[in-house]
Short mmCIF file of C-alpha atoms and ligand atoms in Angstrom, two decimals:
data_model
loop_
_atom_site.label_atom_id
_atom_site.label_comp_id
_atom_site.label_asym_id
_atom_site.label_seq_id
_atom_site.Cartn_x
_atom_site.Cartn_y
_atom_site.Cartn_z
CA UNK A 1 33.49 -4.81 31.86
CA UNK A 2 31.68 -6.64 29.03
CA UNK A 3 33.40 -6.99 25.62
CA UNK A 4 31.87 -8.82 23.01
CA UNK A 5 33.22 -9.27 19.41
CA UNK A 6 30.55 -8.45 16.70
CA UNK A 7 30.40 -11.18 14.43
CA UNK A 8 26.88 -11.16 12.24
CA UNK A 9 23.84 -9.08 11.54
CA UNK A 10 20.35 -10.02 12.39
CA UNK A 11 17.72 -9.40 10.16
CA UNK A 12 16.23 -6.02 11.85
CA UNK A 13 20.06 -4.20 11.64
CA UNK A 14 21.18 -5.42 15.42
CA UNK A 15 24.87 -6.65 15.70
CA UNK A 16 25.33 -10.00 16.88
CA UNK A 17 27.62 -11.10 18.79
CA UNK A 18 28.19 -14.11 22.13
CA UNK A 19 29.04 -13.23 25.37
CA UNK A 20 32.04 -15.77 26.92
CA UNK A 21 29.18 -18.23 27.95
CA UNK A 22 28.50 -18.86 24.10
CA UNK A 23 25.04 -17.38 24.28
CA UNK A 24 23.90 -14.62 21.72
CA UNK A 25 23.61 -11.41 22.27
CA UNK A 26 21.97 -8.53 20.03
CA UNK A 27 23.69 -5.30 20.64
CA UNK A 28 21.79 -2.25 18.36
CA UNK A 29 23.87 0.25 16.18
CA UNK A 30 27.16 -2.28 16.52
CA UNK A 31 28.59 -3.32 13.37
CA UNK A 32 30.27 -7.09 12.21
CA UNK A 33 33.87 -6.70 12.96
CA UNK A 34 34.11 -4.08 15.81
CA UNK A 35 34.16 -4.80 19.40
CA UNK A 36 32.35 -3.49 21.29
CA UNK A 37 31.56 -3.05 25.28
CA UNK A 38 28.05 -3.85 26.22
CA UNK A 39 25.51 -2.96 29.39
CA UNK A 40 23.65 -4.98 30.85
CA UNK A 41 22.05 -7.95 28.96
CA UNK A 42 18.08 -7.66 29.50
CA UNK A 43 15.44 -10.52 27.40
CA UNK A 44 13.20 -8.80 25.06
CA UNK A 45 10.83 -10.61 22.73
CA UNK A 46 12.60 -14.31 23.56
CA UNK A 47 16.22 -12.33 22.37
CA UNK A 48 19.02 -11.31 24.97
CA UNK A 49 20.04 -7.61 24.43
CA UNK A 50 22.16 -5.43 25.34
CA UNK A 51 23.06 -1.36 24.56
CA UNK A 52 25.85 -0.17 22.98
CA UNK A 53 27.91 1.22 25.61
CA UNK A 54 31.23 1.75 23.94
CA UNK A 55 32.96 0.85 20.27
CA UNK A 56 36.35 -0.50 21.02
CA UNK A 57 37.59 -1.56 17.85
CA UNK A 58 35.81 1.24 15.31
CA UNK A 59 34.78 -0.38 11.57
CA UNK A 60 36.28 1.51 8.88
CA UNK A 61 33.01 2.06 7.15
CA UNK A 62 31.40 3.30 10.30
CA UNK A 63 30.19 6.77 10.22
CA UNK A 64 28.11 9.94 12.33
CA UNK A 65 25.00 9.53 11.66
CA UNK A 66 23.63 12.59 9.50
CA UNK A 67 20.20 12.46 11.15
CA UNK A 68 19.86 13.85 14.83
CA UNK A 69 17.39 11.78 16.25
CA UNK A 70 19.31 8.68 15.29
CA UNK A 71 19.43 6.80 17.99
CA UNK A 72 16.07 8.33 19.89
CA UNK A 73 13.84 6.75 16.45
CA UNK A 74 15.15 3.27 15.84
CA UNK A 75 13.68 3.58 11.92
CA UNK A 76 17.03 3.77 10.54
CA UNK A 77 18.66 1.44 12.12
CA UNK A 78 21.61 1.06 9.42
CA UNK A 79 22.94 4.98 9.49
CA UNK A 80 25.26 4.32 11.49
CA UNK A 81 27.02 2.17 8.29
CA UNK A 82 27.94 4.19 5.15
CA UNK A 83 26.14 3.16 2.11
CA UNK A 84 29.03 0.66 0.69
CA UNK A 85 28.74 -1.10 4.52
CA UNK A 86 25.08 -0.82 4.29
CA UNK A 87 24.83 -2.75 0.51
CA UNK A 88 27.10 -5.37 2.41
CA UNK A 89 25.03 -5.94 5.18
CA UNK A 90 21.90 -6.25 3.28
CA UNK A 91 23.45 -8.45 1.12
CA UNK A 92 24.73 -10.84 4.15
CA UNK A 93 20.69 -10.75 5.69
CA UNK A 94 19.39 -12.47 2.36
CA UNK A 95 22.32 -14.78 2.22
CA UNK A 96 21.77 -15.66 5.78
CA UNK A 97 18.14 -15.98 5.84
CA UNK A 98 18.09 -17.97 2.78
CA UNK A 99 21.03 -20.54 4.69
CA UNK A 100 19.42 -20.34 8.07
CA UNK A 101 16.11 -20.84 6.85
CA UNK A 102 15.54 -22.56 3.61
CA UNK A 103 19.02 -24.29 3.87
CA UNK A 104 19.66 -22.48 0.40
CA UNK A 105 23.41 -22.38 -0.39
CA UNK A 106 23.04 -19.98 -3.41
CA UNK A 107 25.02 -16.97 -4.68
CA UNK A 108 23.15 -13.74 -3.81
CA UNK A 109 24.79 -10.26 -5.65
CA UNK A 110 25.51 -7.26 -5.32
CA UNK A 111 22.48 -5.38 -3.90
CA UNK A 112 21.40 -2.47 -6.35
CA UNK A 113 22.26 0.77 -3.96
CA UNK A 114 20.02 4.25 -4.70
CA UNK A 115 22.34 6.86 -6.40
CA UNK A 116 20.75 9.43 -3.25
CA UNK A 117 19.67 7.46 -0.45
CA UNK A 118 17.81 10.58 1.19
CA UNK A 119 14.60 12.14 1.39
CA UNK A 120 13.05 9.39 -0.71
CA UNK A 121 9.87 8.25 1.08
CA UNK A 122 6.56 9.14 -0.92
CA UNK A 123 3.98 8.73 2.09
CA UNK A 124 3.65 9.24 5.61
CA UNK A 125 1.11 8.91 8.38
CA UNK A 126 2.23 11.00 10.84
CA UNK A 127 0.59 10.74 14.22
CA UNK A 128 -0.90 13.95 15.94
CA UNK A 129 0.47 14.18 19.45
CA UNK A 130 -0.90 16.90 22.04
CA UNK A 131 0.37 16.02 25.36
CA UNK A 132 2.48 19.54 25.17
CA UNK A 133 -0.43 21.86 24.53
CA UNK A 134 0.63 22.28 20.83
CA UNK A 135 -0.15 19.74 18.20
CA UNK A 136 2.77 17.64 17.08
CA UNK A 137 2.72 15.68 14.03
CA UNK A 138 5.57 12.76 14.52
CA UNK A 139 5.51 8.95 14.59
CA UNK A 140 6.30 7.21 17.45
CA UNK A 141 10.20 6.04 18.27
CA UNK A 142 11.31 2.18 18.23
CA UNK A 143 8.88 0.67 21.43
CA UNK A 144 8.56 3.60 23.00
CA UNK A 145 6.02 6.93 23.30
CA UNK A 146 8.60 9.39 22.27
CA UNK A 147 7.16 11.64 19.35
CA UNK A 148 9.55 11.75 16.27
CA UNK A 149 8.68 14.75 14.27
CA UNK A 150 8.11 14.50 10.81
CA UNK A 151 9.58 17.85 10.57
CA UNK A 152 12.84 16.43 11.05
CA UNK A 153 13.11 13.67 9.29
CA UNK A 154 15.46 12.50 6.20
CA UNK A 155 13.62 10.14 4.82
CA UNK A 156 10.85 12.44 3.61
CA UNK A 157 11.41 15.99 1.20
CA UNK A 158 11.78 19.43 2.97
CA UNK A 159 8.45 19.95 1.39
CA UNK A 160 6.93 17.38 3.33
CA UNK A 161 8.63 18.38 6.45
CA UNK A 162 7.93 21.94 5.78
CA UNK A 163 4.05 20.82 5.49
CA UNK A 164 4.21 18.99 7.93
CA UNK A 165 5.56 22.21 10.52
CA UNK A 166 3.06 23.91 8.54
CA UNK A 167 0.26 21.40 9.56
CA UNK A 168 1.48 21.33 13.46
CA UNK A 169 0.83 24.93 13.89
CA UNK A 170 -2.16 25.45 11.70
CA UNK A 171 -4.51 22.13 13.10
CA UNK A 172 -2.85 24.24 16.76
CA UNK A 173 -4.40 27.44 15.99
CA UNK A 174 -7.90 25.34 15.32
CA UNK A 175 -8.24 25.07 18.78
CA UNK A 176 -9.77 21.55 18.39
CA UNK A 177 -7.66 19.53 20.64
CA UNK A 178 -7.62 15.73 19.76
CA UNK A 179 -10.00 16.00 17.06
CA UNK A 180 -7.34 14.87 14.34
CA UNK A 181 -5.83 11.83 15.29
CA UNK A 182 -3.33 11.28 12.21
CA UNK A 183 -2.83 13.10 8.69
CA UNK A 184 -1.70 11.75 5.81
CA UNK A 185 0.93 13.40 2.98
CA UNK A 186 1.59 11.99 -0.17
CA UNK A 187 3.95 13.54 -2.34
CA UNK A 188 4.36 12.90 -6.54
CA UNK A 189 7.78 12.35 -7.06
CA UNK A 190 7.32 12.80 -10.85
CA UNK A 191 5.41 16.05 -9.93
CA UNK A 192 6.01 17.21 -6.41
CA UNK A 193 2.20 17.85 -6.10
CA UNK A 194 1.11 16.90 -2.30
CA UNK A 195 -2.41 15.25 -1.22
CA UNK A 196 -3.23 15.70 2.74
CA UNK A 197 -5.39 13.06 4.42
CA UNK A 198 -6.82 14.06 7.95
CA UNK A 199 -8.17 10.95 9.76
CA UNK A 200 -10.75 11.70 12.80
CA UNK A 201 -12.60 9.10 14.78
CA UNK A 202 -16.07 11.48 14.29
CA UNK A 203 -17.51 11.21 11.72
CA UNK A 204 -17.66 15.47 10.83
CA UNK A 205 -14.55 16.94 10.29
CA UNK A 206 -14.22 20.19 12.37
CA UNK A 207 -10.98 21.68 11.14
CA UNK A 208 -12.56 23.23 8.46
CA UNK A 209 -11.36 26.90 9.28
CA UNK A 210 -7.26 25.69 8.38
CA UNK A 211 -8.63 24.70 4.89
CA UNK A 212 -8.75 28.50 3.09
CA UNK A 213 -5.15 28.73 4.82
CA UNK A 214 -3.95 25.29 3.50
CA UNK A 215 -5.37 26.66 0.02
CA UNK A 216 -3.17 30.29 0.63
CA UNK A 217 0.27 28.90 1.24
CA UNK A 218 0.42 25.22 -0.26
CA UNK A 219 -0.90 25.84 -3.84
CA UNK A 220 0.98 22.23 -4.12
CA UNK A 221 -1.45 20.46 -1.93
CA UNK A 222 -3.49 19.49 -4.70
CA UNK A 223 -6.33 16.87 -3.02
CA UNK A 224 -7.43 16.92 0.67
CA UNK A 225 -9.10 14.07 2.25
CA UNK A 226 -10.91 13.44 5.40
CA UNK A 227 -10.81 9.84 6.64
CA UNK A 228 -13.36 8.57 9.55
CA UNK A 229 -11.51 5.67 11.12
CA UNK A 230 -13.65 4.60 13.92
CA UNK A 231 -11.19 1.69 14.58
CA UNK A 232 -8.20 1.91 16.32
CA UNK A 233 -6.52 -0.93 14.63
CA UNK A 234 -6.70 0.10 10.79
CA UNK A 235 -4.84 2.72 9.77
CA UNK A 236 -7.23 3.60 7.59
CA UNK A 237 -11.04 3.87 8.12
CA UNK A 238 -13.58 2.99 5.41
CA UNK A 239 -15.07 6.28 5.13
CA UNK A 240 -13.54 9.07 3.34
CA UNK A 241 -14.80 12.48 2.29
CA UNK A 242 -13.05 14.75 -0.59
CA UNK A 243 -12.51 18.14 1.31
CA UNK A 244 -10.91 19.84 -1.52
CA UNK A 245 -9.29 20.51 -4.64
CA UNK A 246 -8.66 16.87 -6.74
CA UNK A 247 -9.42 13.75 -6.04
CA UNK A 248 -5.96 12.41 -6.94
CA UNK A 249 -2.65 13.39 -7.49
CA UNK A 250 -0.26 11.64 -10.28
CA UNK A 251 2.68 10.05 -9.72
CA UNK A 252 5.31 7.93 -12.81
CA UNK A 253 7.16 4.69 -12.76
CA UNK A 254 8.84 5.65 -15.78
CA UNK A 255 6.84 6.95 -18.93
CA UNK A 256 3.40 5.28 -17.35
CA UNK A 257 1.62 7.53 -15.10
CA UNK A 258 -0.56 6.22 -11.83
CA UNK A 259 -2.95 8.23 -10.29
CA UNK A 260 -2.90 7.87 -6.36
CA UNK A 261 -5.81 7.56 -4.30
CA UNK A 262 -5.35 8.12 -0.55
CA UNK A 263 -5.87 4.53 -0.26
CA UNK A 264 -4.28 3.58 -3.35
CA UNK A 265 -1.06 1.16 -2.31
CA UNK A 266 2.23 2.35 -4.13
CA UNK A 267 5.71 1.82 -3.22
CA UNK A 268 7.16 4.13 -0.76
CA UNK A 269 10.35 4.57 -3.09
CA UNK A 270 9.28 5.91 -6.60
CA UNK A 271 12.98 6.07 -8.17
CA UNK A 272 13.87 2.46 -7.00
CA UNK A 273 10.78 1.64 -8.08
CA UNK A 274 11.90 1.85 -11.47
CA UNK A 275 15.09 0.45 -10.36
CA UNK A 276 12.96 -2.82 -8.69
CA UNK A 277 10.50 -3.11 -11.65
CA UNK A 278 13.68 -2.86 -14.38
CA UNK A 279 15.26 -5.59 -12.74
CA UNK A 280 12.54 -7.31 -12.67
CA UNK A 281 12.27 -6.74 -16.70
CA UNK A 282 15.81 -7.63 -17.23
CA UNK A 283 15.57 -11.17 -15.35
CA UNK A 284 12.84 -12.44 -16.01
CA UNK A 285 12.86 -13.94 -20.01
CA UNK A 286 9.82 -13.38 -21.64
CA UNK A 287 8.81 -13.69 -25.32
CA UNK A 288 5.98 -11.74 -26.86
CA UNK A 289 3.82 -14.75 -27.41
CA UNK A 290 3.79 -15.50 -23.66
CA UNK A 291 1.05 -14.98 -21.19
CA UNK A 292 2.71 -13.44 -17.99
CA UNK A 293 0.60 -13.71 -14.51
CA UNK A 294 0.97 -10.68 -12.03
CA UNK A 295 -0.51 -12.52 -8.68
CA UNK A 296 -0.69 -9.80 -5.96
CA UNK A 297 -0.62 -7.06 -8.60
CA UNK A 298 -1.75 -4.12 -6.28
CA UNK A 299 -2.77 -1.21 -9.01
CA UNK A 300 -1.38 -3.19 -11.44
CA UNK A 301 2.48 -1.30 -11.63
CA UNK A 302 4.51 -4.33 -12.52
CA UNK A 303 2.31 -6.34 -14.75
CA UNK A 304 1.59 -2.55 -16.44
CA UNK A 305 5.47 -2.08 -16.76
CA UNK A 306 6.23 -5.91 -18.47
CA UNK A 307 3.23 -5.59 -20.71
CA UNK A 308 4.77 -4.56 -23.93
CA UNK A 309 7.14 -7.63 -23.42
CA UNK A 310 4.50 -10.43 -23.92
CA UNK A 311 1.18 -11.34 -25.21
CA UNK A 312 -0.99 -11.24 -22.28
CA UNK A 313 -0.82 -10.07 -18.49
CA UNK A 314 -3.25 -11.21 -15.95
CA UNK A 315 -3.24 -9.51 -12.43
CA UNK A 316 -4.90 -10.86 -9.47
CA UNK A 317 -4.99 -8.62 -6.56
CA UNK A 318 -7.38 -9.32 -3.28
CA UNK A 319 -8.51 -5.16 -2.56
CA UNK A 320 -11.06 -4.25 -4.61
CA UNK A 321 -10.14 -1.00 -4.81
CA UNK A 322 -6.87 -1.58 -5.96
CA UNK A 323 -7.98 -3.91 -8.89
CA UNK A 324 -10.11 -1.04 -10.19
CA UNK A 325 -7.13 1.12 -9.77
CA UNK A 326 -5.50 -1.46 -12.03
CA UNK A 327 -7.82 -1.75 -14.48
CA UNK A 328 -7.45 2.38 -15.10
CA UNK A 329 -4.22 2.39 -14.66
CA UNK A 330 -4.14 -0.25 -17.53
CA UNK A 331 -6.07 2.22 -19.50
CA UNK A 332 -5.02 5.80 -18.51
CA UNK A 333 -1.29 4.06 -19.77
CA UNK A 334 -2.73 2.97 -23.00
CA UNK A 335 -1.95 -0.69 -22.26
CA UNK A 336 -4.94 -3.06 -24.02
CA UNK A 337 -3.17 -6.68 -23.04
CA UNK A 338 -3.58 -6.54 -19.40
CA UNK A 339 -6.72 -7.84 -17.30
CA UNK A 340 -7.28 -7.79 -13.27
CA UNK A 341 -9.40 -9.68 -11.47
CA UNK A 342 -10.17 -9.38 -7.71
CA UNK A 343 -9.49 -12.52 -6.15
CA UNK A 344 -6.95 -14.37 -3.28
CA UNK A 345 -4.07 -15.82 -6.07
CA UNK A 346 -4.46 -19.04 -3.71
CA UNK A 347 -7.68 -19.63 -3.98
CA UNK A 348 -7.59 -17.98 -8.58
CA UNK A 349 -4.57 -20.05 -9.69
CA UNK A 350 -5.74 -23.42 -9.01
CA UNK A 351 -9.27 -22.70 -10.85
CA UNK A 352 -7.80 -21.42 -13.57
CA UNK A 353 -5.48 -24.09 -13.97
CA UNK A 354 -8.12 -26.72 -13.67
CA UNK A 355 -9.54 -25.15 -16.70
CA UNK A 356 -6.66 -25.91 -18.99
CA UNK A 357 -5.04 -22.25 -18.83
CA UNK A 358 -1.20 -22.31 -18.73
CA UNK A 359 1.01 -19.18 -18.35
CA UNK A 360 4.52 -19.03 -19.19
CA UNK A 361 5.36 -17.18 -16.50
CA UNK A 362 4.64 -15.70 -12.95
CA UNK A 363 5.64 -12.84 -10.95
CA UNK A 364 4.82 -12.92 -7.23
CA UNK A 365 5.09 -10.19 -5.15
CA UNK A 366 3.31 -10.98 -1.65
CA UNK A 367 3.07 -8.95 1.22
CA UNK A 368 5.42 -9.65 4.37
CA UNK A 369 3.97 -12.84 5.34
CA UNK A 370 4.56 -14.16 1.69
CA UNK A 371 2.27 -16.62 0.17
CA UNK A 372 0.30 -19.22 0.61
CA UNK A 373 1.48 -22.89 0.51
CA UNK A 374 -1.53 -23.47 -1.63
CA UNK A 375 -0.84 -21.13 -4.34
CA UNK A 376 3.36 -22.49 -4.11
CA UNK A 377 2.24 -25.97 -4.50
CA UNK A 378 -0.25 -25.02 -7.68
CA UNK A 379 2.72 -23.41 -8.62
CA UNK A 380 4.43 -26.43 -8.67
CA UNK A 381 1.90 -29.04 -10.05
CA UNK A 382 1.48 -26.49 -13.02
CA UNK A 383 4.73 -26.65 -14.05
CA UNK A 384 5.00 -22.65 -15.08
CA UNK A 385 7.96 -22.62 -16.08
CA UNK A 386 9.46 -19.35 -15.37
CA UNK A 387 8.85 -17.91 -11.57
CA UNK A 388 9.66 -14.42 -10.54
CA UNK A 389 9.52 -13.92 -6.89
CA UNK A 390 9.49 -10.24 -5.54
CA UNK A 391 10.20 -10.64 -2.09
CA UNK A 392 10.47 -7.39 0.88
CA UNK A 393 10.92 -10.09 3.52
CA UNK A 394 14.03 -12.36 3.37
CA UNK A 395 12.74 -14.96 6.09
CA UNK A 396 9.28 -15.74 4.11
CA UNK A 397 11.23 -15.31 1.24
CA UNK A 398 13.56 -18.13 2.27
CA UNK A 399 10.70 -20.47 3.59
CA UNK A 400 9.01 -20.15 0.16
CA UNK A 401 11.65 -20.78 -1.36
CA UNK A 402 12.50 -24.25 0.24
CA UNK A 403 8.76 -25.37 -0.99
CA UNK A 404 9.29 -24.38 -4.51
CA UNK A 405 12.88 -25.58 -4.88
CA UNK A 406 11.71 -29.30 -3.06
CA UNK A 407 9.24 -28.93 -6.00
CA UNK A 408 11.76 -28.98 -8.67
CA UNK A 409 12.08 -25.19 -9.41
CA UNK A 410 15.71 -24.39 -9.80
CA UNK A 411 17.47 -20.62 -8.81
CA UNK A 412 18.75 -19.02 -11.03
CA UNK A 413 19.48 -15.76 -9.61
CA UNK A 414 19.18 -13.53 -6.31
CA UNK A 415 19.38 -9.84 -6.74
CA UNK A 416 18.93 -7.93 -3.91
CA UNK A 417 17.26 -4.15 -4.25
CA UNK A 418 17.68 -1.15 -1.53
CA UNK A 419 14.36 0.04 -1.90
CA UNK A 420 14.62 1.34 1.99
CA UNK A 421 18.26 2.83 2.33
CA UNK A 422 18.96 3.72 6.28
CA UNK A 423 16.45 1.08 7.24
CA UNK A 424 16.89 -2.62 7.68
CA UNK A 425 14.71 -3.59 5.28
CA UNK A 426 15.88 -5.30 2.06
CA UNK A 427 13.80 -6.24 -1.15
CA UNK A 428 14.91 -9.28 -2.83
CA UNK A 429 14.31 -10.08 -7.03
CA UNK A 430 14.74 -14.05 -7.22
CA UNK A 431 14.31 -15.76 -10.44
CA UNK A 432 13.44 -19.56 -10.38
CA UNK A 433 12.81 -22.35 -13.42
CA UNK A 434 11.61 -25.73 -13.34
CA UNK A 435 14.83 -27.79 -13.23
CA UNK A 436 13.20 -29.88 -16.08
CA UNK A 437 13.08 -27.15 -18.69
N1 SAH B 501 2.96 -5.75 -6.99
C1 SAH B 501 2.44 -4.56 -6.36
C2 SAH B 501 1.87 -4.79 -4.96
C3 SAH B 501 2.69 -5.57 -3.99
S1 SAH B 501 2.10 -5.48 -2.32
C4 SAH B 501 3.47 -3.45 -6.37
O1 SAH B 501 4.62 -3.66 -6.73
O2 SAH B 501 3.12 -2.32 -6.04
C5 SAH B 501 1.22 -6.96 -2.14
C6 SAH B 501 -0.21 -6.91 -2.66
O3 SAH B 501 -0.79 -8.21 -2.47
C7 SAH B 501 -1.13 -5.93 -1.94
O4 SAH B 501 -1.74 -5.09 -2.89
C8 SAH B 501 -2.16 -6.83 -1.24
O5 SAH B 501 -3.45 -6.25 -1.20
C9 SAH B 501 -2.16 -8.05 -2.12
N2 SAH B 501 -2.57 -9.33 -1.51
C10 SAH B 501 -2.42 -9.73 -0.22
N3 SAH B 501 -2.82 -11.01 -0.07
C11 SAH B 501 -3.25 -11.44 -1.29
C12 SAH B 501 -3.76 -12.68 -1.79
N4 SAH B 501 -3.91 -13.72 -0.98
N5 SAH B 501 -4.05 -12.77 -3.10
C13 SAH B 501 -3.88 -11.70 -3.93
N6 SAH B 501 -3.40 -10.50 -3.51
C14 SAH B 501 -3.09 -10.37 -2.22
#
């Protein structure tokens, strides 16, 4: 018998415990507090874990997981917590990532929870299994080959997982085994209109004959798209043909209006969105004579929603497409202070600088590997005074922000978000200031 008491969280929702010999353990769907009996310990990826085998000492705040492939998918990996446990233990993974890893002793509150933490993912790419003779449209369980079907899952509208049935049985009666390799839905939140992306590794697209049905009994699919991705490793090609209906579909963050692309980047969580970008608004102080940078802008959402707040937004975004998705967004909103330029923020902010530009302020919002030391040490040497970091990863969150606050930029607040509810994954809002202002 192996008992183990539960004593943290780790960052990807495992419960952590050590066995008597004081080594660490990770033990999956156990919760800080409980104890909890444990197989056999096995190393995976440099961590010893172990499964769940029994919870002998049940959390208050533990519940049944609504969804019934919890357990078999591994995406939700908090479900098994109810959503008061679930704030708590996000809250606890920025507090400890900022402690383990920056050695940042700093208040962190109250994460801001979704008022319905269900069915509130805006895009999937759903993988198209055939192994069983029919087509299958899933994604793939937690390191292993098991087919999750989008059909079933909570995270996404009954529309979507009624398309997505839809799709399984209709790409079936094609007869083209193996042609599709993955499809695309997007849904409008604002609107509820759908677009359909099929990606093939050919370059025709030879499920033609499902498109009059898809017409017949989805009037909501509004755009379909054929992508050509001829490498494995992208999820999407380069190529893309419009099969029918619009090019776009048209999504809100409050009153401004985007319209997506199928390779358009948007958050996966339109309401907390809003929630993220208010926050945003609310800490950051801005006065309308300032000029406010956007660095990793994307199509331009936050810089579009802070716009009427100061004098001048800049956006610098790396994709191409997505900085002339900016630029219309900009436009299509009615927004006249706001410029994008395509560009690595690294390799922009220091030229720009050197110029004799300043900027009162600067929001970053990097992707998971956060930024780059160059543009955090520019950051520093320019002495903006006002810093808004938008982080979805607490661990290059934390390392960041050990560089800026060596630098002399003080915190001045952590706000977590729930932009993922279910998952493990935690947006962070962290406002900094130059300790010398
Ligand atoms: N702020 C946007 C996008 C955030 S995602 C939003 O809220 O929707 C991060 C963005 O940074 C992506 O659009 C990515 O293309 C871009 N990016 C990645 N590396 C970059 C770099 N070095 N410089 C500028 N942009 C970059």
């Amino acid at each position: 018998m192996n008992n183990i008491a539960i004593t943290g969280i780790s960052h990807d929702g495992m419960g952590v415990g050590r066995t008597e010999d004081g080594k660490v353990v990770f033990v999956a769907q156990a919760l800080p507090g409980e104890t909890v009996e444990i197989g056999t310990i096995r190393t995976h990826q440099k961590r010893r874990i172990a499964d769940l085998e029994q919870v002998l000492d049940v959390h208050p705040e533990r519940r049944e997981p609504p969804c019934p492939l919890y357990g078999v998918c591994g995406g939700c990996a908090l479900q098994h917590a109810d959503k008061g446990l679930q704030a708590e233990l996000k809250k606890r993974m920025v507090q400890d990532a900022l402690e383990r890893i920056g050695r940042l002793h700093v208040d962190v509150a109250p994460i801001m929870t979704m008022a319905d933490p269900w069915r509130y993912r805006n895009k999937g790419i759903f993988h198209a299994d055939y192994s069983s003779g029919i087509t299958r449209l899933g994604f793939y369980a937690k390191g292993s080959h098991t087919l999750i079907p989008a059909s079933e899952c909570l995270l996404f509208s009954e529309q979507v997982n009624a398309l997505a049935g839809w799709l399984e049985n209709a790409i079936t009666a094609t007869g083209i085994s193996h042609h599709i390799h993955n499809v695309m839905i997007r849904e409008s939140k604002a609107t509820a209109d759908l677009m359909v992306v099929f990606m093939t590794a050919t370059p025709d697209f030879k499920a033609t004959s499902l498109l009059p049905a898809l017409a017949h009994d989805w009037p909501q699919v509004r755009s379909v798209w054929h992508n050509v991705n001829t490498n494995t490793k992208l999820i999407l090609g380069k190529t893309f043909h419009h099969l029918a209906g619009e090019p776009s579909i048209e999504d809100a963050i409050e009153n401004n209006r985007y319209a997506l692309s199928p390779q358009s980047f948007f958050q996966v969580n339109t309401a907390q969105t809003e929630v993220l970008y208010d926050a945003v608004k609310k800490m950051t102080p801005l006065q309308p004579s300032d000029t406010l940078l956007d660095l990793y802008c994307g199509i331009g959402t936050i810089g579009i929603h802070l716009a009427n707040q100061v004098k001048t937004v800049i956006g610098v975004e790396s994709i191409t497409q997505a900085v002339k998705d900016a630029k219309r967004n900009a436009t299509a909103n009615g927004i006249q202070n706001a410029t994008f330029i395509k560009d690595k923020a690294e390799k922009w902010l220091p030229q720009w600088t050197a110029k004799g530009n300043i900027a009162e302020c600067a929001i970053l919002d990097p992707p998971r590997k956060g930024c780059d030391e160059t543009l955090l040490q520019t950051l520093i040497q320019t002495n903006i005074p006002t810093l808004t970091y938008v982080s979805c990863n607490p661990a290059t969150l934390a390392r960041d922000l050990k560089i800026l606050t060596t630098g002399g930029c003080a915190i001045q607040r952590v706000q977590p978000v729930d932009m993922f509810p279910q998952t493990a994954h935690v947006e962070t809002i962290v406002l900094l200031q130059r300790a010398d202002t």
